[in-house]
Amino acid sequence: MLLRVRSNVGIWRVDGLNGTDVTTEDVLERIKETRPNVSYEKPLSKDPACKSPLDTLIALSKQGIQHGSMMYCQVDASSCVENTVSSEDGIKQRKVIDKDGTIRMLEPSYDTNSNGFRKGLLPLRDMKMSWTLNDFMALDAQYEFKIKRQEESWCSNVSLDTNSVNDFQSYLRRFNFSKQRVGYLYGKFVSEDEDKKDSKQKVMVEAIY
C-alpha cells in the first residue's frame, strides 16, 4: 500500500504498508524511519487546511483512505531534515535528486531562498505542481491571525452614583473641560435580573477616586 503525505515542506511517499487494518500510527512510524525528529504542528488530516484530522484508532480504509490517497499535515520545517550528512568542514548537508536524476548535496542556505511562499517555507511550485484557488486560500489561512470583535457583551449596562459623577465633573467645569482628569471607578458586578439564573451582569459604580 502506497500513501502520499503532503506537508508544508513537500510531499512524502509512504510505502510498505500491508493489510487493510493500517492506521494513522502505522503511517507515522514509517515517516519516523526517515525523519526521526519530525515535529507535527497539525496532525494527519483529509483536507489541506488540516481541519479534518484522521482518527488514530480507526483503520484508514474505514476513513476513506486507500492505495495512492493523499493525506495532509503541518510540520515544523526545521525538524524534518532527511538523510543529513556532514561535510569536511562540519556543515550539515542534505541529499536531493534533481529532475535529471542526479544526486547532489544541498547547502543549508539553499533552503531559505527569497522565492518561498513565506519566510522559512518552500515556493508554491515546490510544494505541488498545480494549485486551485481553494487550495491556496486554505494554505494561506493557516498563517493569518485575525482579531474579531466580541459577538455578545457579557455586561449589559453601567450605573453610576450621581453624587460621585457630579463631584468628578465639577472640577472639569471650572476649567471649561480644558484640563484632563482621570478617575478610578469602584463598585461591583451585580445581576441584571436576580430572578434569572443566566441573566447578564451589570456594573454598579459606587465611588470615583
CSV table of C-alpha atoms in Angstrom, one decimal:
chain,number,residue,atom,x,y,z
A,1,MET,CA,0.0,0.0,0.0
A,2,LEU,CA,1.4,3.4,-1.0
A,3,LEU,CA,0.2,6.7,0.5
A,4,ARG,CA,1.3,10.2,0.0
A,5,VAL,CA,1.6,12.9,2.7
A,6,ARG,CA,1.6,16.5,1.7
A,7,SER,CA,3.2,18.8,4.2
A,8,ASN,CA,4.2,22.4,4.2
A,9,VAL,CA,7.7,21.3,3.2
A,10,GLY,CA,6.8,18.9,0.3
A,11,ILE,CA,5.2,15.6,-0.5
A,12,TRP,CA,6.4,12.4,1.2
A,13,ARG,CA,5.8,8.9,-0.1
A,14,VAL,CA,4.9,6.3,2.5
A,15,ASP,CA,5.0,2.8,1.1
A,16,GLY,CA,5.4,-0.7,2.5
A,17,LEU,CA,2.1,-0.6,4.4
A,18,ASN,CA,0.5,-4.0,4.4
A,19,GLY,CA,-3.0,-5.1,5.2
A,20,THR,CA,-6.4,-3.3,5.3
A,21,ASP,CA,-6.1,-2.5,9.0
A,22,VAL,CA,-3.4,0.1,8.6
A,23,THR,CA,-3.9,3.0,11.0
A,24,THR,CA,-2.5,6.6,11.2
A,25,GLU,CA,0.0,5.3,13.8
A,26,ASP,CA,1.5,2.9,11.2
A,27,VAL,CA,1.9,5.8,8.8
A,28,LEU,CA,3.6,8.0,11.4
A,29,GLU,CA,6.0,5.1,12.3
A,30,ARG,CA,7.0,4.8,8.6
A,31,ILE,CA,7.7,8.5,8.4
A,32,LYS,CA,9.7,8.4,11.6
A,33,GLU,CA,12.1,5.9,9.9
A,34,THR,CA,13.4,8.5,7.5
A,35,ARG,CA,12.6,11.7,9.6
A,36,PRO,CA,13.1,10.6,13.2
A,37,ASN,CA,12.9,14.2,14.6
A,38,VAL,CA,9.8,15.4,12.7
A,39,SER,CA,7.5,17.6,14.9
A,40,TYR,CA,3.9,17.9,13.8
A,41,GLU,CA,2.1,21.2,14.2
A,42,LYS,CA,-1.1,19.8,12.8
A,43,PRO,CA,-1.9,16.1,12.7
A,44,LEU,CA,-2.5,13.9,9.6
A,45,SER,CA,-5.8,15.1,8.0
A,46,LYS,CA,-8.0,14.6,5.0
A,47,ASP,CA,-8.0,18.2,3.9
A,48,PRO,CA,-5.2,20.7,3.0
A,49,ALA,CA,-6.3,23.0,5.9
A,50,CYS,CA,-5.9,20.1,8.4
A,51,LYS,CA,-9.4,20.8,9.8
A,52,SER,CA,-10.5,17.1,9.5
A,53,PRO,CA,-7.8,15.1,11.3
A,54,LEU,CA,-7.8,11.3,10.9
A,55,ASP,CA,-8.7,9.1,13.8
A,56,THR,CA,-5.6,7.3,15.1
A,57,LEU,CA,-7.6,4.3,16.3
A,58,ILE,CA,-9.7,3.5,13.2
A,59,ALA,CA,-8.3,1.8,10.2
A,60,LEU,CA,-7.5,4.2,7.3
A,61,SER,CA,-9.6,2.1,4.9
A,62,LYS,CA,-12.7,2.9,7.0
A,63,GLN,CA,-11.9,6.6,6.8
A,64,GLY,CA,-11.9,6.6,3.0
A,65,ILE,CA,-8.1,6.4,2.7
A,66,GLN,CA,-7.0,3.9,0.0
A,67,HIS,CA,-3.9,3.0,-2.0
A,68,GLY,CA,-2.5,6.2,-3.6
A,69,SER,CA,-4.5,8.5,-1.4
A,70,MET,CA,-3.2,11.9,-0.3
A,71,MET,CA,-3.1,13.0,3.3
A,72,TYR,CA,-2.1,16.3,4.7
A,73,CYS,CA,-0.2,17.6,7.8
A,74,GLN,CA,1.6,20.7,9.1
A,75,VAL,CA,5.1,20.2,10.4
A,76,ASP,CA,8.0,22.2,11.8
A,77,ALA,CA,10.2,22.7,8.8
A,78,SER,CA,13.4,22.6,10.9
A,79,SER,CA,12.6,19.2,12.4
A,80,CYS,CA,12.2,17.1,9.2
A,81,VAL,CA,15.6,17.0,7.7
A,82,GLU,CA,16.2,13.7,5.8
A,83,ASN,CA,19.4,11.8,5.3
A,84,THR,CA,21.7,14.6,6.5
A,85,VAL,CA,25.5,14.2,6.3
A,86,SER,CA,28.3,16.4,7.5
A,87,SER,CA,30.9,17.8,5.0
A,88,GLU,CA,34.6,18.1,5.8
A,89,ASP,CA,34.1,21.5,7.5
A,90,GLY,CA,31.2,20.2,9.7
A,91,ILE,CA,28.4,21.9,7.7
A,92,LYS,CA,25.2,19.8,7.6
A,93,GLN,CA,24.1,19.0,4.1
A,94,ARG,CA,21.1,17.2,2.6
A,95,LYS,CA,20.8,14.9,-0.4
A,96,VAL,CA,18.4,15.9,-3.1
A,97,ILE,CA,17.6,14.4,-6.5
A,98,ASP,CA,17.4,16.8,-9.5
A,99,LYS,CA,15.0,16.4,-12.4
A,100,ASP,CA,17.6,14.7,-14.5
A,101,GLY,CA,18.1,12.1,-11.8
A,102,THR,CA,21.5,13.3,-10.5
A,103,ILE,CA,22.1,13.4,-6.7
A,104,ARG,CA,23.7,16.4,-5.2
A,105,MET,CA,24.3,17.9,-1.7
A,106,LEU,CA,22.0,20.7,-0.7
A,107,GLU,CA,23.6,23.5,1.2
A,108,PRO,CA,21.6,25.0,4.2
A,109,SER,CA,21.4,28.4,2.5
A,110,TYR,CA,19.6,26.9,-0.5
A,111,ASP,CA,16.5,26.2,1.6
A,112,THR,CA,16.0,29.8,2.6
A,113,ASN,CA,15.6,31.5,-0.8
A,114,SER,CA,13.7,34.6,-1.4
A,115,ASN,CA,11.1,32.8,-3.6
A,116,GLY,CA,9.5,31.0,-0.6
A,117,PHE,CA,5.7,31.3,-0.1
A,118,ARG,CA,6.5,32.7,3.3
A,119,LYS,CA,9.7,33.1,5.3
A,120,GLY,CA,11.1,29.6,6.1
A,121,LEU,CA,8.7,27.9,3.6
A,122,LEU,CA,9.3,26.4,0.1
A,123,PRO,CA,8.0,28.1,-3.0
A,124,LEU,CA,4.5,27.1,-4.0
A,125,ARG,CA,5.8,25.2,-7.1
A,126,ASP,CA,8.0,23.0,-4.8
A,127,MET,CA,5.0,22.1,-2.6
A,128,LYS,CA,2.9,20.8,-5.5
A,129,MET,CA,2.7,21.4,-9.3
A,130,SER,CA,-0.8,22.7,-9.6
A,131,TRP,CA,-2.9,24.9,-7.3
A,132,THR,CA,-6.5,25.8,-7.1
A,133,LEU,CA,-7.8,29.0,-5.5
A,134,ASN,CA,-9.3,27.0,-2.7
A,135,ASP,CA,-6.0,25.2,-2.1
A,136,PHE,CA,-4.1,28.4,-1.9
A,137,MET,CA,-6.6,30.1,0.3
A,138,ALA,CA,-6.6,27.1,2.7
A,139,LEU,CA,-2.8,27.2,2.9
A,140,ASP,CA,-2.7,31.0,3.3
A,141,ALA,CA,-5.4,31.0,6.0
A,142,GLN,CA,-3.1,28.9,8.3
A,143,TYR,CA,-0.7,31.9,8.6
A,144,GLU,CA,-3.4,34.6,9.1
A,145,PHE,CA,-4.2,35.9,12.5
A,146,LYS,CA,-7.4,38.0,12.8
A,147,ILE,CA,-8.7,39.9,15.7
A,148,LYS,CA,-12.5,39.6,15.8
A,149,ARG,CA,-14.9,41.7,17.8
A,150,GLN,CA,-16.8,40.2,20.7
A,151,GLU,CA,-20.1,38.9,19.4
A,152,GLU,CA,-22.1,39.5,22.5
A,153,SER,CA,-21.3,41.6,25.5
A,154,TRP,CA,-21.3,40.0,28.9
A,155,CYS,CA,-22.1,43.3,30.7
A,156,SER,CA,-25.4,44.9,29.7
A,157,ASN,CA,-25.0,48.3,31.3
A,158,VAL,CA,-23.3,50.5,33.9
A,159,SER,CA,-25.0,52.6,36.6
A,160,LEU,CA,-23.1,55.4,38.3
A,161,ASP,CA,-23.5,57.1,41.6
A,162,THR,CA,-24.9,60.6,40.8
A,163,ASN,CA,-23.1,62.5,43.6
A,164,SER,CA,-19.7,60.9,42.6
A,165,VAL,CA,-20.2,61.9,39.0
A,166,ASN,CA,-21.1,65.4,39.8
A,167,ASP,CA,-18.1,65.9,42.1
A,168,PHE,CA,-15.8,64.5,39.4
A,169,GLN,CA,-17.2,66.7,36.6
A,170,SER,CA,-17.4,69.9,38.8
A,171,TYR,CA,-13.6,70.2,38.6
A,172,LEU,CA,-13.6,70.0,34.8
A,173,ARG,CA,-16.4,72.5,34.5
A,174,ARG,CA,-14.3,75.1,36.4
A,175,PHE,CA,-11.8,74.9,33.6
A,176,ASN,CA,-14.3,74.6,30.8
A,177,PHE,CA,-13.1,71.0,30.3
A,178,SER,CA,-9.7,72.3,29.1
A,179,LYS,CA,-7.9,70.0,31.6
A,180,GLN,CA,-7.8,66.3,31.8
A,181,ARG,CA,-8.8,64.3,34.9
A,182,VAL,CA,-8.5,60.5,35.5
A,183,GLY,CA,-10.8,58.7,37.8
A,184,TYR,CA,-10.8,55.1,39.1
A,185,LEU,CA,-14.2,53.6,39.3
A,186,TYR,CA,-15.0,51.4,42.4
A,187,GLY,CA,-18.1,49.3,42.6
A,188,LYS,CA,-19.3,45.8,42.0
A,189,PHE,CA,-20.8,43.4,39.4
A,190,VAL,CA,-24.5,42.6,40.0
A,191,SER,CA,-27.0,40.5,38.1
A,192,GLU,CA,-29.3,42.5,35.9
A,193,ASP,CA,-32.2,40.3,36.8
A,194,GLU,CA,-31.7,38.4,40.1
A,195,ASP,CA,-34.7,36.1,39.4
A,196,LYS,CA,-33.0,34.7,36.3
A,197,LYS,CA,-30.0,32.3,36.7
A,198,ASP,CA,-28.4,33.1,33.3
A,199,SER,CA,-29.1,36.9,33.5
A,200,LYS,CA,-26.4,39.2,32.2
A,201,GLN,CA,-24.3,41.2,34.6
A,202,LYS,CA,-24.2,45.0,35.0
A,203,VAL,CA,-21.7,47.3,36.7
A,204,MET,CA,-22.7,49.4,39.7
A,205,VAL,CA,-20.2,52.2,40.4
A,206,GLU,CA,-20.4,53.4,43.9
A,207,ALA,CA,-17.4,55.8,44.1
A,208,ILE,CA,-14.8,57.5,41.9
A,209,TYR,CA,-11.3,58.0,43.1
